[in-house]
GROMACS .gro file of C-alpha atoms in nm:
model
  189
    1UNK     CA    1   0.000   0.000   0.000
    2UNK     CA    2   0.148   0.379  -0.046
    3UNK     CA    3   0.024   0.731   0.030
    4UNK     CA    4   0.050   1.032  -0.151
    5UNK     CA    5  -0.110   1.376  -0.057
    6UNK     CA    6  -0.111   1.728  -0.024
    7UNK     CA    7  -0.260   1.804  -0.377
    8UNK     CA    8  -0.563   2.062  -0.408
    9UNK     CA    9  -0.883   1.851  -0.420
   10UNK     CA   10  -1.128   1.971  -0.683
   11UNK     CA   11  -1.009   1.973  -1.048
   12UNK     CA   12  -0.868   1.621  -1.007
   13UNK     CA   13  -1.071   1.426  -1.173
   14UNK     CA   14  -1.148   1.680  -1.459
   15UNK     CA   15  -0.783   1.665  -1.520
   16UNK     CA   16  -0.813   1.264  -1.564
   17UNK     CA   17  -1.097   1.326  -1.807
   18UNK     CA   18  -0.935   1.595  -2.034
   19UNK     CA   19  -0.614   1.361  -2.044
   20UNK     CA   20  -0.754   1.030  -2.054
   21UNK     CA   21  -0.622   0.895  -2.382
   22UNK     CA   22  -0.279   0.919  -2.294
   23UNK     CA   23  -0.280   0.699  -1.966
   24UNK     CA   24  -0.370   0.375  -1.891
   25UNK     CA   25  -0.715   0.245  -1.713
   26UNK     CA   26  -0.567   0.193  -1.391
   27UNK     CA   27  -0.416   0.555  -1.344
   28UNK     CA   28  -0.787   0.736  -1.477
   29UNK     CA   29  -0.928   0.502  -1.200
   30UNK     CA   30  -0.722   0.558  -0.950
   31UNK     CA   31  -0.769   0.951  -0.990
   32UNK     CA   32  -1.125   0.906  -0.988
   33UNK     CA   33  -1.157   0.635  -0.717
   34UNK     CA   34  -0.852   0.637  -0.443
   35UNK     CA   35  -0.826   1.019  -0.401
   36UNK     CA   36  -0.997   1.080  -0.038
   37UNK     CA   37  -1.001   1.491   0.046
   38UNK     CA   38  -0.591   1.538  -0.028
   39UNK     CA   39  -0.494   1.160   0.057
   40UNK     CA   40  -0.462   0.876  -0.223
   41UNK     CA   41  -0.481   0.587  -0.092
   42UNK     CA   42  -0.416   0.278  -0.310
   43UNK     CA   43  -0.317  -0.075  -0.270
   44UNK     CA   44  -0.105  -0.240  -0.533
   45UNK     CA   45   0.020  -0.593  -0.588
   46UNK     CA   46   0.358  -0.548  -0.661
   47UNK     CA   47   0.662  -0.261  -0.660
   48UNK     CA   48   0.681  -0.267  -1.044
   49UNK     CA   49   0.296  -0.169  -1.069
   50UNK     CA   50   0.334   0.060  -0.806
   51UNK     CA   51   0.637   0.247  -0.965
   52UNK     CA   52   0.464   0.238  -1.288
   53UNK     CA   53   0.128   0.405  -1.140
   54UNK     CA   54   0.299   0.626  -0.921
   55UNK     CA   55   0.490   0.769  -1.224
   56UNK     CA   56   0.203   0.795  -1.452
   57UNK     CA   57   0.024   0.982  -1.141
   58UNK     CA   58   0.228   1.214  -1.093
   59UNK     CA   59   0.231   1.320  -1.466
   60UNK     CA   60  -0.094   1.315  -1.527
   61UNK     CA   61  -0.136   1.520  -1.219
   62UNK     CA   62   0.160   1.761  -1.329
   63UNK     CA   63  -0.082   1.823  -1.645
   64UNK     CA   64  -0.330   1.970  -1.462
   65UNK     CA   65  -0.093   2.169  -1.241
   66UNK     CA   66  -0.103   1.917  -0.912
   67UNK     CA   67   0.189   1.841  -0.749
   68UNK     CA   68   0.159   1.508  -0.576
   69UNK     CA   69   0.405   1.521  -0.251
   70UNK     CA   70   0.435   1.372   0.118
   71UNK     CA   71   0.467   0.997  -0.080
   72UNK     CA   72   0.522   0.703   0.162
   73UNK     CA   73   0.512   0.291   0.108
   74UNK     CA   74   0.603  -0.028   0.345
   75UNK     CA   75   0.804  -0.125   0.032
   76UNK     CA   76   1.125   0.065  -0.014
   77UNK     CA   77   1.192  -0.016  -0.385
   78UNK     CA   78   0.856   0.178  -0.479
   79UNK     CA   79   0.986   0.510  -0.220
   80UNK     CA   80   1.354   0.527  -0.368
   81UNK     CA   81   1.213   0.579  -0.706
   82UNK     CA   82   1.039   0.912  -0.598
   83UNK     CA   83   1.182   1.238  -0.580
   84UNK     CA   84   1.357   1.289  -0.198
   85UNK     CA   85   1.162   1.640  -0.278
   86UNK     CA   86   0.793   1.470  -0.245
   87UNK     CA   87   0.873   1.238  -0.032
   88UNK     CA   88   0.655   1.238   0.305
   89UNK     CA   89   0.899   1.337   0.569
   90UNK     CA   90   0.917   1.025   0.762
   91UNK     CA   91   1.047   0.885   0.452
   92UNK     CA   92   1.268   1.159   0.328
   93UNK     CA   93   1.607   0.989   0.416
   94UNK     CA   94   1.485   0.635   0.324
   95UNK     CA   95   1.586   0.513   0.646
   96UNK     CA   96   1.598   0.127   0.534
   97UNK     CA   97   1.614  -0.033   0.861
   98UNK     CA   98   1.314   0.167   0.993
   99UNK     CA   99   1.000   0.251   0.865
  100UNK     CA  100   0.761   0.447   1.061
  101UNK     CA  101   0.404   0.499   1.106
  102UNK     CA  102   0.219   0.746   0.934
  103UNK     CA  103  -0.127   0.911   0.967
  104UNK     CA  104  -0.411   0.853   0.696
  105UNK     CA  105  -0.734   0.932   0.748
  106UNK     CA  106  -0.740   0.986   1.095
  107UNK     CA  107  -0.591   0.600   1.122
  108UNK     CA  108  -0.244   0.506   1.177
  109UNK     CA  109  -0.079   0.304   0.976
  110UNK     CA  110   0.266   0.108   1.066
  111UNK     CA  111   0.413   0.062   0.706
  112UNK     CA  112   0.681  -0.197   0.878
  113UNK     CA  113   0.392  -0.441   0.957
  114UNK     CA  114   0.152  -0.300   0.703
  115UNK     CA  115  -0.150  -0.227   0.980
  116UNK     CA  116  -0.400  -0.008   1.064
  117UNK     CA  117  -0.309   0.078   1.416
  118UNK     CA  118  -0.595   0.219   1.678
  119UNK     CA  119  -0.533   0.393   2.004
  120UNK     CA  120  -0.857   0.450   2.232
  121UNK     CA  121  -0.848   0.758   2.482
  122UNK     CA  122  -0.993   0.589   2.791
  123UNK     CA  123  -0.796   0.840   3.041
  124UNK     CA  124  -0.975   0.635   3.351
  125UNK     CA  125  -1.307   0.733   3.210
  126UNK     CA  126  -1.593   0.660   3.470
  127UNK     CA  127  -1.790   0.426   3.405
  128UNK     CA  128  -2.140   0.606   3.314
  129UNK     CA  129  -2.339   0.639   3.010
  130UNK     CA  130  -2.103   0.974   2.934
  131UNK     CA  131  -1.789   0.791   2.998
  132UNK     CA  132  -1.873   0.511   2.771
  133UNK     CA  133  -1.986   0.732   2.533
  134UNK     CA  134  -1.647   0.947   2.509
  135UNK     CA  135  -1.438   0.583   2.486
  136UNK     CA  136  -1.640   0.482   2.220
  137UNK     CA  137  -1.639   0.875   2.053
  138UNK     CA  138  -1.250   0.883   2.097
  139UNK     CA  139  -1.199   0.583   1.835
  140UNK     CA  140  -1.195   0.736   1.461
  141UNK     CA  141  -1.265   0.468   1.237
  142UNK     CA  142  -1.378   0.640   0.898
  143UNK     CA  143  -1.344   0.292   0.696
  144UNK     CA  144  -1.524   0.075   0.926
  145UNK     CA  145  -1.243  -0.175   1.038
  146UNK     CA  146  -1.326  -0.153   1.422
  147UNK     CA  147  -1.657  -0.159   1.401
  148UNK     CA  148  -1.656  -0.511   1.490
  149UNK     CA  149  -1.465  -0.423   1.753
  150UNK     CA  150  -1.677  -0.129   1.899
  151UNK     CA  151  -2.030  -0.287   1.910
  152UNK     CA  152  -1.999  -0.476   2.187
  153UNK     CA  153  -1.970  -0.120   2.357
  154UNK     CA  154  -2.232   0.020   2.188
  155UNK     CA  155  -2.500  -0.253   2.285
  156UNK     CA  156  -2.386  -0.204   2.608
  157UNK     CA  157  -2.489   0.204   2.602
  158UNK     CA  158  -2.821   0.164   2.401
  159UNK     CA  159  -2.920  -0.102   2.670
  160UNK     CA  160  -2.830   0.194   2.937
  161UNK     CA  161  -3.005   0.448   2.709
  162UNK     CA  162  -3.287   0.193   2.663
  163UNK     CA  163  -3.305   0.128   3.040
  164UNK     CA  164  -3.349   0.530   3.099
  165UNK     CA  165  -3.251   0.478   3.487
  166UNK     CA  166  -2.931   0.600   3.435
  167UNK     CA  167  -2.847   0.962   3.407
  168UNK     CA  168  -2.542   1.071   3.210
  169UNK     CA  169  -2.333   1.139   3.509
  170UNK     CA  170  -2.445   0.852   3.715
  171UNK     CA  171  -2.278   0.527   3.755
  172UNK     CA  172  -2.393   0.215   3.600
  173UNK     CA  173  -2.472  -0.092   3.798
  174UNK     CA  174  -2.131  -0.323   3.912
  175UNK     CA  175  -2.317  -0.604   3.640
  176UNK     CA  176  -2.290  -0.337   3.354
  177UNK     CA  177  -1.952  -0.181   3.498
  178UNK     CA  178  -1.768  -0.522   3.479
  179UNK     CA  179  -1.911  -0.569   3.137
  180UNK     CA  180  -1.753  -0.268   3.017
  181UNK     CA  181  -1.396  -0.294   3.206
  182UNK     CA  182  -1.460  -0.695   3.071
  183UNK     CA  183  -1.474  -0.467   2.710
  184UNK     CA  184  -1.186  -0.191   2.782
  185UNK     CA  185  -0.953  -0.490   2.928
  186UNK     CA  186  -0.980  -0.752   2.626
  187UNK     CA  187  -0.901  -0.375   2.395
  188UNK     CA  188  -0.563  -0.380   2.534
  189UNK     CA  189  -0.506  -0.800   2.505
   0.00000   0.00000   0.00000
């Protein structure tokens, strides 16, 4: 998977249309398809795709006046063969023993392991229906991959809601409370 961003979102895929004929499928789609506000996200099979895409990207782009910068991959081959210049700064001295994590989307992602990495702010939250409701606020997941994860929680504050004995600031029943530290503890296993 790589990253490139910090291009002006708007005329993008106008500039894919115009130029169309002189790029392949894969490059028109990936303008029109992996671009997400100023982030393009894209996951390719292998480093010679990649380096071939990420080529014909950024001169297509260059057509339309776009600089694509802040690049960054978990595979090395595909980051040497961009420009130091528009590199993303974690990458900028193509540290080959380390690679680091970077933020997309609101998500972290190690490009070592090639994960989606997801903190929760817990900060000894108390356990009432406001509490559970900031833990479960705190976790930015705009693709959906914790949502698995989450609903557990959020069954457990509709019941509460449901219930309507509990007040925002008031502290749920030792039953409900060692369901939800049950929840925070197996986050952290």
């Amino acid at each position: 998977m790589w990253k490139a961003c910090s291009i002006r979102f708007g005329y993008l895929q106008k500039t894919a249309s115009d130029n169309q004929g002189d790029f392949d499928g894969e490059t028109i789609d990936t303008v029109n398809r992996n671009f997400y506000v100023d982030d393009c996200l894209k996951p390719v099979s292998s480093t010679e795709k990649a380096v071939h895409l990420s080529g014909q990207l950024r001169e297509l782009l260059s057509r339309g006046g776009f600089r694509l910068t802040k690049w960054c991959s978990n595979d090395r081959n595909l980051i040497a063969t961009v420009p130091v210049t528009e590199r993303a700064p974690s990458v900028v001295d193509l540290d080959l023993e380390d690679l680091h994590v970077e933020r997309t989307l609101g998500v972290r992602w190690d490009m070592e392991m090639d994960v989606f990495k997801f903190w929760i702010k817990d900060q000894g939250k108390a356990p009432t229906r406001r509490g559970i409701l900031s833990v479960i606020g705190s976790m930015y997941d705009p693709l959906g991959f914790v949502v698995p994860v989450i609903l557990p929680a959020k069954s457990l504050l509709q019941s509460l809601c449901i219930l309507g004995k509990y007040g925002w600031d008031e502290e749920i029943s030792e039953e409900d409370s060692a369901v939800w530290h049950g929840w925070l503890k197996e986050l952290v296993s």
